[in-house]
Amino acid sequence: MEPEDNGLMLAALRELEEETGISWDGAVSPPGQNLTPIDIDIHLIPANPAKGEPEHWHADIRWAFRVAEPKVVLQAEEVEGYAWRSFANAPTPKLAAKLPAL
């Protein structure tokens, strides 16, 4: 989140556009999704002396959005390991189990 974000879902939409180039105004939540994230993953990030960051906890709060035109233009300094994946190959087993219902 950034200080100017007005909530977690709006931060997710901003990040969607910033990091992938997919416009936030064309993204809609799947039916029944409303304003609830589909997954929360909390994990430890190692210290990064190059960025002056100590070891710290990080929370990934994930939403699922449908988009009409998923033309992706990556923000290379923020995104690594980009790929279109099947549900079974989601980043965590917990997330993989939730995606088919969407």
Short mmCIF file of N, CA and C in Angstrom, two decimals:
data_model
loop_
_atom_site.label_atom_id
_atom_site.label_comp_id
_atom_site.label_asym_id
_atom_site.label_seq_id
_atom_site.Cartn_x
_atom_site.Cartn_y
_atom_site.Cartn_z
N MET A 1 0.84 -1.18 0.00
CA MET A 1 0.00 0.00 0.00
C MET A 1 0.87 1.24 0.00
N GLU A 2 0.33 2.26 -0.59
CA GLU A 2 0.97 3.58 -0.58
C GLU A 2 0.12 4.50 0.30
N PRO A 3 0.71 5.57 0.85
CA PRO A 3 -0.06 6.47 1.73
C PRO A 3 -1.34 7.01 1.09
N GLU A 4 -1.33 7.18 -0.23
CA GLU A 4 -2.51 7.76 -0.91
C GLU A 4 -3.60 6.73 -1.23
N ASP A 5 -3.34 5.45 -1.00
CA ASP A 5 -4.34 4.41 -1.28
C ASP A 5 -5.50 4.50 -0.30
N ASN A 6 -6.71 4.35 -0.82
CA ASN A 6 -7.92 4.38 0.00
C ASN A 6 -8.48 2.98 0.18
N GLY A 7 -7.69 2.09 0.71
CA GLY A 7 -8.13 0.73 0.97
C GLY A 7 -7.31 -0.29 0.20
N LEU A 8 -7.39 -1.53 0.68
CA LEU A 8 -6.58 -2.60 0.11
C LEU A 8 -6.96 -2.94 -1.33
N MET A 9 -8.28 -3.00 -1.63
CA MET A 9 -8.66 -3.37 -2.99
C MET A 9 -8.25 -2.28 -3.98
N LEU A 10 -8.38 -1.02 -3.61
CA LEU A 10 -7.93 0.06 -4.50
C LEU A 10 -6.42 0.02 -4.68
N ALA A 11 -5.70 -0.36 -3.65
CA ALA A 11 -4.25 -0.53 -3.80
C ALA A 11 -3.95 -1.67 -4.77
N ALA A 12 -4.72 -2.76 -4.69
CA ALA A 12 -4.53 -3.89 -5.60
C ALA A 12 -4.79 -3.47 -7.04
N LEU A 13 -5.83 -2.67 -7.27
CA LEU A 13 -6.13 -2.18 -8.62
C LEU A 13 -5.03 -1.26 -9.14
N ARG A 14 -4.50 -0.41 -8.27
CA ARG A 14 -3.40 0.47 -8.66
C ARG A 14 -2.19 -0.37 -9.04
N GLU A 15 -1.87 -1.37 -8.21
CA GLU A 15 -0.73 -2.24 -8.49
C GLU A 15 -0.94 -3.03 -9.78
N LEU A 16 -2.16 -3.46 -10.03
CA LEU A 16 -2.46 -4.17 -11.27
C LEU A 16 -2.03 -3.34 -12.47
N GLU A 17 -2.43 -2.08 -12.46
CA GLU A 17 -2.11 -1.21 -13.60
C GLU A 17 -0.62 -0.86 -13.62
N GLU A 18 -0.05 -0.51 -12.48
CA GLU A 18 1.36 -0.12 -12.44
C GLU A 18 2.28 -1.24 -12.88
N GLU A 19 2.03 -2.44 -12.40
CA GLU A 19 2.99 -3.53 -12.60
C GLU A 19 2.73 -4.35 -13.86
N THR A 20 1.49 -4.32 -14.38
CA THR A 20 1.19 -5.13 -15.57
C THR A 20 0.76 -4.32 -16.77
N GLY A 21 0.39 -3.04 -16.55
CA GLY A 21 -0.12 -2.22 -17.64
C GLY A 21 -1.58 -2.50 -17.95
N ILE A 22 -2.23 -3.43 -17.22
CA ILE A 22 -3.65 -3.72 -17.43
C ILE A 22 -4.45 -2.65 -16.69
N SER A 23 -5.29 -1.94 -17.40
CA SER A 23 -6.04 -0.82 -16.84
C SER A 23 -6.96 -1.25 -15.71
N TRP A 24 -6.90 -0.56 -14.60
CA TRP A 24 -7.74 -0.88 -13.43
C TRP A 24 -9.21 -0.68 -13.72
N ASP A 25 -9.57 0.25 -14.60
CA ASP A 25 -10.99 0.53 -14.81
C ASP A 25 -11.69 -0.55 -15.63
N GLY A 26 -10.93 -1.46 -16.24
CA GLY A 26 -11.53 -2.58 -16.96
C GLY A 26 -11.56 -3.87 -16.16
N ALA A 27 -11.11 -3.81 -14.91
CA ALA A 27 -11.03 -5.01 -14.07
C ALA A 27 -12.28 -5.12 -13.21
N VAL A 28 -12.87 -6.30 -13.18
CA VAL A 28 -14.03 -6.53 -12.31
C VAL A 28 -13.77 -7.80 -11.49
N SER A 29 -14.33 -7.81 -10.30
CA SER A 29 -14.21 -9.00 -9.46
C SER A 29 -15.13 -10.09 -10.00
N PRO A 30 -14.74 -11.34 -9.88
CA PRO A 30 -15.63 -12.44 -10.29
C PRO A 30 -16.93 -12.39 -9.49
N PRO A 31 -18.03 -12.96 -10.02
CA PRO A 31 -19.29 -12.96 -9.29
C PRO A 31 -19.13 -13.53 -7.89
N GLY A 32 -19.74 -12.86 -6.92
CA GLY A 32 -19.66 -13.31 -5.53
C GLY A 32 -18.39 -12.91 -4.81
N GLN A 33 -17.43 -12.33 -5.51
CA GLN A 33 -16.13 -11.97 -4.92
C GLN A 33 -16.23 -10.69 -4.10
N ASN A 34 -17.00 -9.72 -4.57
CA ASN A 34 -17.18 -8.44 -3.89
C ASN A 34 -15.84 -7.82 -3.51
N LEU A 35 -15.72 -7.39 -2.27
CA LEU A 35 -14.52 -6.67 -1.85
C LEU A 35 -13.57 -7.54 -1.02
N THR A 36 -13.74 -8.84 -1.07
CA THR A 36 -12.95 -9.75 -0.24
C THR A 36 -11.77 -10.31 -1.02
N PRO A 37 -10.57 -10.26 -0.44
CA PRO A 37 -9.44 -10.90 -1.12
C PRO A 37 -9.65 -12.40 -1.18
N ILE A 38 -9.07 -13.04 -2.20
CA ILE A 38 -9.21 -14.50 -2.30
C ILE A 38 -8.14 -15.23 -1.51
N ASP A 39 -7.07 -14.53 -1.14
CA ASP A 39 -5.97 -15.21 -0.45
C ASP A 39 -5.11 -14.19 0.28
N ILE A 40 -4.58 -14.60 1.42
CA ILE A 40 -3.59 -13.81 2.16
C ILE A 40 -2.44 -14.74 2.49
N ASP A 41 -1.25 -14.33 2.12
CA ASP A 41 -0.05 -15.13 2.38
C ASP A 41 0.95 -14.24 3.11
N ILE A 42 1.38 -14.65 4.29
CA ILE A 42 2.35 -13.88 5.08
C ILE A 42 3.64 -14.69 5.14
N HIS A 43 4.74 -14.04 4.77
CA HIS A 43 6.02 -14.75 4.74
C HIS A 43 7.16 -13.78 5.08
N LEU A 44 8.28 -14.37 5.49
CA LEU A 44 9.45 -13.61 5.90
C LEU A 44 10.30 -13.26 4.68
N ILE A 45 10.68 -12.00 4.57
CA ILE A 45 11.55 -11.53 3.50
C ILE A 45 12.95 -11.34 4.10
N PRO A 46 13.96 -11.93 3.48
CA PRO A 46 15.32 -11.77 4.02
C PRO A 46 15.80 -10.32 3.88
N ALA A 47 16.77 -9.97 4.68
CA ALA A 47 17.37 -8.64 4.59
C ALA A 47 17.94 -8.41 3.19
N ASN A 48 17.84 -7.16 2.74
CA ASN A 48 18.39 -6.79 1.43
C ASN A 48 19.27 -5.55 1.63
N PRO A 49 20.56 -5.76 1.93
CA PRO A 49 21.45 -4.63 2.17
C PRO A 49 21.52 -3.65 1.00
N ALA A 50 21.39 -4.15 -0.23
CA ALA A 50 21.44 -3.27 -1.40
C ALA A 50 20.32 -2.24 -1.38
N LYS A 51 19.18 -2.59 -0.80
CA LYS A 51 18.05 -1.66 -0.70
C LYS A 51 17.96 -1.03 0.69
N GLY A 52 18.85 -1.43 1.58
CA GLY A 52 18.82 -0.91 2.94
C GLY A 52 17.62 -1.44 3.73
N GLU A 53 17.16 -2.65 3.37
CA GLU A 53 16.00 -3.23 4.03
C GLU A 53 16.43 -4.34 4.99
N PRO A 54 15.94 -4.27 6.23
CA PRO A 54 16.22 -5.37 7.16
C PRO A 54 15.27 -6.55 6.86
N GLU A 55 15.55 -7.70 7.47
CA GLU A 55 14.61 -8.81 7.38
C GLU A 55 13.26 -8.32 7.91
N HIS A 56 12.17 -8.70 7.23
CA HIS A 56 10.85 -8.25 7.66
C HIS A 56 9.76 -9.19 7.16
N TRP A 57 8.60 -9.11 7.81
CA TRP A 57 7.44 -9.88 7.38
C TRP A 57 6.73 -9.14 6.26
N HIS A 58 6.19 -9.90 5.32
CA HIS A 58 5.50 -9.33 4.16
C HIS A 58 4.17 -10.05 3.99
N ALA A 59 3.12 -9.30 3.71
CA ALA A 59 1.80 -9.90 3.46
C ALA A 59 1.41 -9.68 2.01
N ASP A 60 1.12 -10.78 1.31
CA ASP A 60 0.54 -10.70 -0.03
C ASP A 60 -0.97 -10.86 0.16
N ILE A 61 -1.71 -9.83 -0.17
CA ILE A 61 -3.16 -9.87 -0.09
C ILE A 61 -3.64 -9.91 -1.53
N ARG A 62 -4.24 -11.03 -1.93
CA ARG A 62 -4.51 -11.29 -3.35
C ARG A 62 -6.00 -11.19 -3.68
N TRP A 63 -6.29 -10.49 -4.76
CA TRP A 63 -7.62 -10.42 -5.34
C TRP A 63 -7.58 -11.10 -6.70
N ALA A 64 -8.73 -11.55 -7.16
CA ALA A 64 -8.86 -12.05 -8.52
C ALA A 64 -9.71 -11.04 -9.28
N PHE A 65 -9.25 -10.65 -10.45
CA PHE A 65 -10.00 -9.74 -11.31
C PHE A 65 -10.13 -10.34 -12.69
N ARG A 66 -11.26 -10.11 -13.30
CA ARG A 66 -11.43 -10.45 -14.71
C ARG A 66 -11.16 -9.18 -15.50
N VAL A 67 -10.49 -9.32 -16.62
CA VAL A 67 -10.19 -8.17 -17.46
C VAL A 67 -10.57 -8.48 -18.90
N ALA A 68 -11.05 -7.45 -19.59
CA ALA A 68 -11.49 -7.64 -20.97
C ALA A 68 -10.32 -7.81 -21.93
N GLU A 69 -9.28 -7.00 -21.75
CA GLU A 69 -8.14 -7.04 -22.67
C GLU A 69 -6.85 -7.17 -21.86
N PRO A 70 -6.41 -8.39 -21.57
CA PRO A 70 -5.23 -8.56 -20.73
C PRO A 70 -3.90 -8.40 -21.49
N LYS A 71 -3.73 -7.25 -22.14
CA LYS A 71 -2.45 -6.95 -22.78
C LYS A 71 -1.48 -6.52 -21.68
N VAL A 72 -0.44 -7.29 -21.48
CA VAL A 72 0.47 -7.07 -20.36
C VAL A 72 1.72 -6.32 -20.81
N VAL A 73 2.03 -5.24 -20.08
CA VAL A 73 3.27 -4.49 -20.26
C VAL A 73 3.88 -4.39 -18.86
N LEU A 74 4.89 -5.21 -18.60
CA LEU A 74 5.43 -5.34 -17.25
C LEU A 74 6.29 -4.16 -16.81
N GLN A 75 6.21 -3.84 -15.52
CA GLN A 75 7.12 -2.92 -14.87
C GLN A 75 8.28 -3.80 -14.37
N ALA A 76 9.31 -3.90 -15.17
CA ALA A 76 10.38 -4.88 -14.96
C ALA A 76 11.03 -4.81 -13.58
N GLU A 77 11.17 -3.63 -13.01
CA GLU A 77 11.85 -3.53 -11.72
C GLU A 77 10.98 -4.06 -10.56
N GLU A 78 9.69 -4.27 -10.80
CA GLU A 78 8.80 -4.75 -9.75
C GLU A 78 8.31 -6.18 -9.97
N VAL A 79 8.42 -6.69 -11.19
CA VAL A 79 7.82 -7.98 -11.52
C VAL A 79 8.90 -8.96 -11.98
N GLU A 80 8.87 -10.15 -11.38
CA GLU A 80 9.76 -11.21 -11.85
C GLU A 80 8.96 -12.51 -11.83
N GLY A 81 9.33 -13.41 -12.67
CA GLY A 81 8.64 -14.69 -12.71
C GLY A 81 7.25 -14.62 -13.29
N TYR A 82 7.00 -13.64 -14.15
CA TYR A 82 5.68 -13.49 -14.77
C TYR A 82 5.36 -14.67 -15.66
N ALA A 83 4.13 -15.18 -15.55
CA ALA A 83 3.67 -16.26 -16.42
C ALA A 83 2.16 -16.40 -16.28
N TRP A 84 1.49 -16.78 -17.36
CA TRP A 84 0.10 -17.20 -17.27
C TRP A 84 0.16 -18.63 -16.76
N ARG A 85 -0.59 -18.95 -15.71
CA ARG A 85 -0.52 -20.27 -15.10
C ARG A 85 -1.90 -20.91 -15.03
N SER A 86 -1.90 -22.24 -14.98
CA SER A 86 -3.14 -22.95 -14.70
C SER A 86 -3.44 -22.80 -13.21
N PHE A 87 -4.66 -23.05 -12.82
CA PHE A 87 -5.02 -22.97 -11.41
C PHE A 87 -4.12 -23.86 -10.56
N ALA A 88 -3.83 -25.05 -11.06
CA ALA A 88 -3.02 -26.01 -10.30
C ALA A 88 -1.61 -25.50 -10.03
N ASN A 89 -1.13 -24.56 -10.85
CA ASN A 89 0.22 -24.02 -10.69
C ASN A 89 0.24 -22.66 -10.01
N ALA A 90 -0.76 -22.36 -9.21
CA ALA A 90 -0.81 -21.11 -8.46
C ALA A 90 0.35 -21.08 -7.46
N PRO A 91 0.72 -19.89 -6.97
CA PRO A 91 1.88 -19.78 -6.08
C PRO A 91 1.79 -20.59 -4.79
N THR A 92 0.57 -20.84 -4.28
CA THR A 92 0.44 -21.64 -3.06
C THR A 92 -0.68 -22.67 -3.25
N PRO A 93 -0.61 -23.81 -2.57
CA PRO A 93 -1.69 -24.80 -2.67
C PRO A 93 -3.03 -24.25 -2.20
N LYS A 94 -3.01 -23.39 -1.18
CA LYS A 94 -4.24 -22.80 -0.67
C LYS A 94 -4.92 -21.96 -1.75
N LEU A 95 -4.14 -21.16 -2.47
CA LEU A 95 -4.68 -20.36 -3.56
C LEU A 95 -5.16 -21.25 -4.71
N ALA A 96 -4.40 -22.27 -5.04
CA ALA A 96 -4.78 -23.20 -6.12
C ALA A 96 -6.14 -23.83 -5.84
N ALA A 97 -6.44 -24.14 -4.59
CA ALA A 97 -7.71 -24.75 -4.23
C ALA A 97 -8.88 -23.78 -4.38
N LYS A 98 -8.64 -22.49 -4.23
CA LYS A 98 -9.70 -21.49 -4.30
C LYS A 98 -10.04 -21.06 -5.72
N LEU A 99 -9.09 -21.10 -6.62
CA LEU A 99 -9.29 -20.52 -7.95
C LEU A 99 -10.37 -21.21 -8.80
N PRO A 100 -10.50 -22.53 -8.82
CA PRO A 100 -11.52 -23.14 -9.68
C PRO A 100 -12.94 -22.65 -9.39
N ALA A 101 -13.23 -22.28 -8.16
CA ALA A 101 -14.58 -21.81 -7.81
C ALA A 101 -14.89 -20.44 -8.40
N LEU A 102 -13.87 -19.72 -8.82
CA LEU A 102 -14.10 -18.39 -9.37
C LEU A 102 -14.61 -18.47 -10.79
#
